[in-house]
Each structure stands twice: as structure tokens, then as C-alpha cells.
CSV table of C-alpha atoms in Angstrom, one decimal:
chain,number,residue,atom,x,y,z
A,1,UNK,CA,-43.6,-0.1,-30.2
A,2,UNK,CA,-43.9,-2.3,-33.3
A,3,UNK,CA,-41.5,0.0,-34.8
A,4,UNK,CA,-37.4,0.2,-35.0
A,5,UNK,CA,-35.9,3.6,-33.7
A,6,UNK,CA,-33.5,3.9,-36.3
A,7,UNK,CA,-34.4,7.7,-37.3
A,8,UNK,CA,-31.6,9.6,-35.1
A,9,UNK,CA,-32.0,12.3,-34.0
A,10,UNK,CA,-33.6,14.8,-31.1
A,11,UNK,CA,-32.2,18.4,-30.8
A,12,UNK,CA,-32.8,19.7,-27.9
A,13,UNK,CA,-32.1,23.7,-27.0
A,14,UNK,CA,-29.0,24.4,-24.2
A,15,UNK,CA,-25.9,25.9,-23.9
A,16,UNK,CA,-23.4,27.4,-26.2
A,17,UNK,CA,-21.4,24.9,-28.0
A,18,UNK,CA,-18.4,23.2,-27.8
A,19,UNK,CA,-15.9,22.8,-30.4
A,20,UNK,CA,-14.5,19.0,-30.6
A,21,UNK,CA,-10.7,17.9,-30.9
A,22,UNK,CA,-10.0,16.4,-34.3
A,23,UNK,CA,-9.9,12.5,-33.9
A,24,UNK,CA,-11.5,12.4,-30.3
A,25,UNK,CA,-14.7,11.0,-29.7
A,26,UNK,CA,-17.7,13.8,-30.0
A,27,UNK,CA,-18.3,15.4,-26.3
A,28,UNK,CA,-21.2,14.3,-24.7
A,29,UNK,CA,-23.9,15.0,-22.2
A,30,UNK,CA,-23.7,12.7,-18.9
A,31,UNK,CA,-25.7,9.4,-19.4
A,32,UNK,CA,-28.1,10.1,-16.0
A,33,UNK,CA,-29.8,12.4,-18.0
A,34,UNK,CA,-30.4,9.7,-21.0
A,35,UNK,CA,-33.7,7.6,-19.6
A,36,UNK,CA,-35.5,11.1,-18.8
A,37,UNK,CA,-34.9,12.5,-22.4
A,38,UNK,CA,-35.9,8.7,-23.9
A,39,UNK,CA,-39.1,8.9,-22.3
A,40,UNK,CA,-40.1,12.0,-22.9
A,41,UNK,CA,-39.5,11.1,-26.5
A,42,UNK,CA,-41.4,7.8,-26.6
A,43,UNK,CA,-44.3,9.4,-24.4
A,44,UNK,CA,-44.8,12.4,-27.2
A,45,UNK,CA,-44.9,9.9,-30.0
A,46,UNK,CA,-48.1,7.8,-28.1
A,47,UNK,CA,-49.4,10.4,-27.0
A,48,UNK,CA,-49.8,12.5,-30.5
A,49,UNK,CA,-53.5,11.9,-32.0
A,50,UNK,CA,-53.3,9.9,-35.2
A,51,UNK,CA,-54.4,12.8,-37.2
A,52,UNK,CA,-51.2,15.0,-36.4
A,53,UNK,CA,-48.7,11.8,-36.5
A,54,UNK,CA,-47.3,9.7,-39.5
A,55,UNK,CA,-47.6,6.8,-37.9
A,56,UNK,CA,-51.3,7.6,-38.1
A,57,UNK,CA,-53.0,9.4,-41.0
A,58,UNK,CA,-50.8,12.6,-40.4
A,59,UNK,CA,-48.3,14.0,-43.2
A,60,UNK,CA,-44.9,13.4,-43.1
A,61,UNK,CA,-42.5,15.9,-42.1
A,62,UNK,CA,-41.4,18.1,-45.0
A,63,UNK,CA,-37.6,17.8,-44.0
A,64,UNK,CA,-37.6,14.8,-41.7
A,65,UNK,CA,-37.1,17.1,-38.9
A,66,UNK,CA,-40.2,17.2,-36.9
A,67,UNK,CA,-40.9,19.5,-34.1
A,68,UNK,CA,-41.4,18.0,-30.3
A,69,UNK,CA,-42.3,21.3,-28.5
A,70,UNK,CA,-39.2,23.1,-27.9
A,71,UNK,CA,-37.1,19.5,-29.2
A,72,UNK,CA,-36.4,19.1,-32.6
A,73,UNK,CA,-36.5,15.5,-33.9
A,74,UNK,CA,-34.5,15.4,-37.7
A,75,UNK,CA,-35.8,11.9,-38.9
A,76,UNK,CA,-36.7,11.0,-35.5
A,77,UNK,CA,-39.1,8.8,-34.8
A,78,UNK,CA,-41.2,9.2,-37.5
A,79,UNK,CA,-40.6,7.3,-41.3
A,80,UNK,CA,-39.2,9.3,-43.5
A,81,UNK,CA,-37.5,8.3,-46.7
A,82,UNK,CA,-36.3,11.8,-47.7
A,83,UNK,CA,-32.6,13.3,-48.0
A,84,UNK,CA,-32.7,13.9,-43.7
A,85,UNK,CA,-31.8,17.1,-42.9
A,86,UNK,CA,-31.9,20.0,-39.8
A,87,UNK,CA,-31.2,23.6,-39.5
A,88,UNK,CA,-30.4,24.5,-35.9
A,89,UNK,CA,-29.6,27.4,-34.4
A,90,UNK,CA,-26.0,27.5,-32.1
A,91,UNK,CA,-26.0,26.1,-28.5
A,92,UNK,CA,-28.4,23.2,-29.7
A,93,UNK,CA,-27.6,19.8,-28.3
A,94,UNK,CA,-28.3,16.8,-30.8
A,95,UNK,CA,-29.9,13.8,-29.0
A,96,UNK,CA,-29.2,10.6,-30.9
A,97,UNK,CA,-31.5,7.4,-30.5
A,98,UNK,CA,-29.7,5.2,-32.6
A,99,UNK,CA,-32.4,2.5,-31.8
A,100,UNK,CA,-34.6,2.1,-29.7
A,101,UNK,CA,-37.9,-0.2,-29.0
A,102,UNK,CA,-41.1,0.4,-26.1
A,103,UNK,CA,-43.4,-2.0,-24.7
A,104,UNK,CA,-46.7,-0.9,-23.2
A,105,UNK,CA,-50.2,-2.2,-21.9
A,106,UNK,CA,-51.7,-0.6,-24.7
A,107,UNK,CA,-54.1,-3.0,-27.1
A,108,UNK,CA,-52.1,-3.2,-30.5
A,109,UNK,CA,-48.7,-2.5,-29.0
A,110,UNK,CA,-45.6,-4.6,-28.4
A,111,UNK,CA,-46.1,-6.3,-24.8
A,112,UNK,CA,-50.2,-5.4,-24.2
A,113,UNK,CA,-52.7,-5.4,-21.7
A,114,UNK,CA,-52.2,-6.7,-17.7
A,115,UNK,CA,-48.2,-6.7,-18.0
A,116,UNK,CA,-46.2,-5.5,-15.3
A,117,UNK,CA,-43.5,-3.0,-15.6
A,118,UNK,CA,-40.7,-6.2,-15.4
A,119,UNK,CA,-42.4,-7.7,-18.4
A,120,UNK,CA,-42.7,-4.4,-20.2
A,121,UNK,CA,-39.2,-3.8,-19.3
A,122,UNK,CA,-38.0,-7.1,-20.5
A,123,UNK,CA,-40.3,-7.5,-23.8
A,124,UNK,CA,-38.4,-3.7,-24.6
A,125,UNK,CA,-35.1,-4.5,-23.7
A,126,UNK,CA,-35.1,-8.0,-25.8
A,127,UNK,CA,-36.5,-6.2,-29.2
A,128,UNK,CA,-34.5,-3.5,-29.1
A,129,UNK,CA,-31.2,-6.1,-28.0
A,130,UNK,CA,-32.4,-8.3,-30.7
A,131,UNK,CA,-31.8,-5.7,-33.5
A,132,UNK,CA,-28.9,-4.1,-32.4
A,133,UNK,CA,-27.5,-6.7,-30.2
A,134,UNK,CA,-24.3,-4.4,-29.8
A,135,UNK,CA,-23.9,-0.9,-29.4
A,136,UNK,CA,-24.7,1.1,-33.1
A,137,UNK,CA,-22.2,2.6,-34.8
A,138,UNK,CA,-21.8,6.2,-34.9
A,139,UNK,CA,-20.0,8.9,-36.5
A,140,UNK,CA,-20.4,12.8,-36.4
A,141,UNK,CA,-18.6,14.3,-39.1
A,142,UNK,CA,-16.5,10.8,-39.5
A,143,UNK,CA,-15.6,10.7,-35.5
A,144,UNK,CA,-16.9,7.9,-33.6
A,145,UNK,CA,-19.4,8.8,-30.9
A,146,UNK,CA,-19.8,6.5,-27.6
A,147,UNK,CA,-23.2,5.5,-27.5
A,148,UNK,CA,-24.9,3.9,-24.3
A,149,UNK,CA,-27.7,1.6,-23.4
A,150,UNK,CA,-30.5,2.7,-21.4
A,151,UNK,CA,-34.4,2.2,-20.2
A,152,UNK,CA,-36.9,4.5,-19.0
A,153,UNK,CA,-38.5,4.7,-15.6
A,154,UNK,CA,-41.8,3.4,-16.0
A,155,UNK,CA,-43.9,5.7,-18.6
A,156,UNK,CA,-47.7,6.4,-17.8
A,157,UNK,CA,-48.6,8.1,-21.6
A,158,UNK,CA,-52.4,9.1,-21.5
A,159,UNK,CA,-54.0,8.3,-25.1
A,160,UNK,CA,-56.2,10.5,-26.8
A,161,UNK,CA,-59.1,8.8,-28.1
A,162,UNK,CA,-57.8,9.6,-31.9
A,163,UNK,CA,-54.8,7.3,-30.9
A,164,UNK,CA,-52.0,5.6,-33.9
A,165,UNK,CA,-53.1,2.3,-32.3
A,166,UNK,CA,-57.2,2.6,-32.2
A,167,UNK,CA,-56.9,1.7,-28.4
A,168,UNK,CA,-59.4,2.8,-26.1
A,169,UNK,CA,-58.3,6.6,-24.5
A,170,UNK,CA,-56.8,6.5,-21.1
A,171,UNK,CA,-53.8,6.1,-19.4
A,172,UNK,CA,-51.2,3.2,-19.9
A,173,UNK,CA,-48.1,1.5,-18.8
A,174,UNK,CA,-44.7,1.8,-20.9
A,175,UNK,CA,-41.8,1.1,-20.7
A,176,UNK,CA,-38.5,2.3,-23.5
A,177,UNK,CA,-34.8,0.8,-24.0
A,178,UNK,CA,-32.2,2.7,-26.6
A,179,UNK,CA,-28.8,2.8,-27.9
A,180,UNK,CA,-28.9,6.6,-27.2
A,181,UNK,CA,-26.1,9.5,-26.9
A,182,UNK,CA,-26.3,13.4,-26.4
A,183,UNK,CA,-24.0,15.4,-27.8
A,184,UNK,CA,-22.8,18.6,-27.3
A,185,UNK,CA,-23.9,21.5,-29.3
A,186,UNK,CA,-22.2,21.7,-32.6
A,187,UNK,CA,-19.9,24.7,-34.1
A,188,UNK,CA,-21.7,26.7,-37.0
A,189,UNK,CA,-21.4,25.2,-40.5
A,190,UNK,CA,-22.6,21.7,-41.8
A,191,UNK,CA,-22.1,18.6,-39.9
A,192,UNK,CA,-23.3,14.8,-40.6
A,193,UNK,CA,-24.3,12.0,-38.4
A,194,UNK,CA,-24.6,8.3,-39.5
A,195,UNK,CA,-26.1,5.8,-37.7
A,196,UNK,CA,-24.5,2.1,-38.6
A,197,UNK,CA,-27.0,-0.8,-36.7
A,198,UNK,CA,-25.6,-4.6,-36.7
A,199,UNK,CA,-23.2,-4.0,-39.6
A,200,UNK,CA,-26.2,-2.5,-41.9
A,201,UNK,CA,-27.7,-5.8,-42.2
A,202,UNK,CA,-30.7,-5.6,-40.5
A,203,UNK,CA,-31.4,-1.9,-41.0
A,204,UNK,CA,-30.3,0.1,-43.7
A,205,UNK,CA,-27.7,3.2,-42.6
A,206,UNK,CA,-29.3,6.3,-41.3
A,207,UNK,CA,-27.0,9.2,-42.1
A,208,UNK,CA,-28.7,13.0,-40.9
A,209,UNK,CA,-27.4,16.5,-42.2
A,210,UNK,CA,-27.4,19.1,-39.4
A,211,UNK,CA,-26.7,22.5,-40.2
A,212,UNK,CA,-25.9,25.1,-37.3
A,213,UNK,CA,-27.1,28.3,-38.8
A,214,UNK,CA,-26.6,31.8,-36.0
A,215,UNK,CA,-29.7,33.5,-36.1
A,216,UNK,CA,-32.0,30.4,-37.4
């Protein structure tokens, strides 16, 4: 998508959290499970009619968290220009796409109609790898976070006819490729996440307030 994914964050609900060891590397959820959640994310934001999205004619979330259907997204991966911040309740795990780029058949989009999945795969992969050639840097709460690169299995989002790109409705090819990380759920109190893309040259820092708040 013609768009950089440098907004941060999905929360998604799971288990109670895990406290992390001052100086180590923020816990995080085994990569096999990364592509899955990646997809799911891209698929939502082609899938949502242009009236509801910002990319569309939709407001812009009040907080720059915006809700996913049972995922929270703070800042992510919709513009937003606002102080970015979450309230979570405990046991939430925070999915972090420090960027990420798709490719699909659809007319308007990056890639377009008739490509295969390799070319959708490849046109993905090289945006995305062109941005943020190396992994982003990130931090939670001044800890460095290991962040790994990965691509969807190929995405079949079905278009609304109110679509952010004006395409005919219907079904569609896509394919995604991130710099993404899961972490585990974070302890009660205020925590912040800063996202760091080629040295803050070609993106500006993204830095995202989550606050884990019992009972929320």
C-alpha cells in the first residue's frame, strides 16, 4: 500500500503478563505467529469502506488508538499526528509493526492488476526493504526490543464497493512484508515504545504511550 507502516502498534487480548528483567530485551511472542497477525492487519485496513477509514473520508481516531475488532491498533495503521497514546487493560499483548508495506492486484495500489503472488511478494518486500533497509530500532521503556522480518501468506481481502482506493468491489490478491515484534503483556503502570526507522532520516520517530490500567 502506497503508505509507510510506521504507526506501531496492535494490541491484541491474551494472557496475563509478564514482568521483564531490567536491561534484557522485552519478552516476545514466537515469530510463526507474526505473518498470521500481519495479515490480518493489512486485510482489515483494505477491507474497511472508505467512509469508516482515515485513509478514506472517515475521522481520525480521537487517541490514535483505533479499534480492530477485539485488536487495538494505538497509531496503527492509520495517520495520526496526535500525542499517540493507549489504555489497555492487563494480559494485553502489544503487536509492533515498526514498518511495513503490501502489494496487491487492486487498481490504485502498489503492484496492480494481473500480478502474481511472486511479483506481489517481491514489489512488498523491496518497498518496505527500501525504507527500512535494516531492522527498526526499538525500545520499550528504554530496552531494546528484537524485531524480525516477515511476509504474509498470500491475502485474498474482498473490497467493498465504498473502497479507500475507488476500485471496483471484489476480491483481490495481496501480499504484506514488516519489521514486526509481539511482545508480551505489559505490568500495570505507564510504559513507552519508540520506533527508530533508518536512523530517523527517512521517517520521523514514532514513540506510543501505553498505559495498563486493571479494570479498563
Amino acid at each position: 500500500m502506497k503508505r509507510v507502516i510506521t504507526r506501531a502498534l496492535i494490541v491484541l487480548v491474551a494472557i496475563l503478563g509478564i514482568v521483564f528483567t531490567q536491561g534484557a530485551p522485552a519478552s516476545a511472542t514466537p515469530t510463526k505467529k507474526l505473518p498470521s497477525i500481519l495479515g490480518a492487519s493489512w486485510t482489515k485496513v483494505l477491507q474497511t469502506p472508505a467512509d469508516e477509514s482515515p485513509y478514506g473520508s472517515g475521522p481520525l481516531p480521537e487517541s490514535g488508538c483505533v479499534d480492530l475488532g477485539g485488536t487495538l491498533a494505538p497509531g496503527w495503521p492509520f495517520p495520526y499526528t496526535g500525542p499517540r497514546s493507549c489504555t489497555v487493560k492487563p494480559g494485553t499483548k502489544i503487536f509492533v509493526a515498526a514498518s511495513s508495506f503490501e502489494c496487491s492486484t487492486i487498481p490504485g495500489d502498489d503492484g496492480g492488476p494481473g500480478l502474481t503472488e511472486d511479483q506481489l511478494r517481491t514489489c512488498a518486500r523491496n518497498l518496505n526493504l527500501t525504507i527500512s533497509p535494516t531492522a527498526p530500532k526499538v525500545t520499550l521503556d528504554g530496552r531494546p526490543v528484537t524485531i524480525t522480518a516477515v511476509e504474509t501468506s498470500a491475502l485474498h481481502p474482498v473490497l467493498p464497493t465504498d473502497n479507500i482506493f475507488g476500485a471496483p468491489a471484489g476480491t483481490y490478491l495481496s501480499v504484506a512484508h514488516g519489521w514486526v515484534t509481539l511482545l508480551n503483556p505489559l505490568t500495570p503502570g505507564t510504559h513507552e515504545i519508540k520506533i527508530v526507522i533508518n536512523n530517523g532520516t527517512v521517517v520521523p520517530p514514532n514513540t506510543t504511550t501505553i498505559v495498563v490500567k486493571p479494570g479498563q
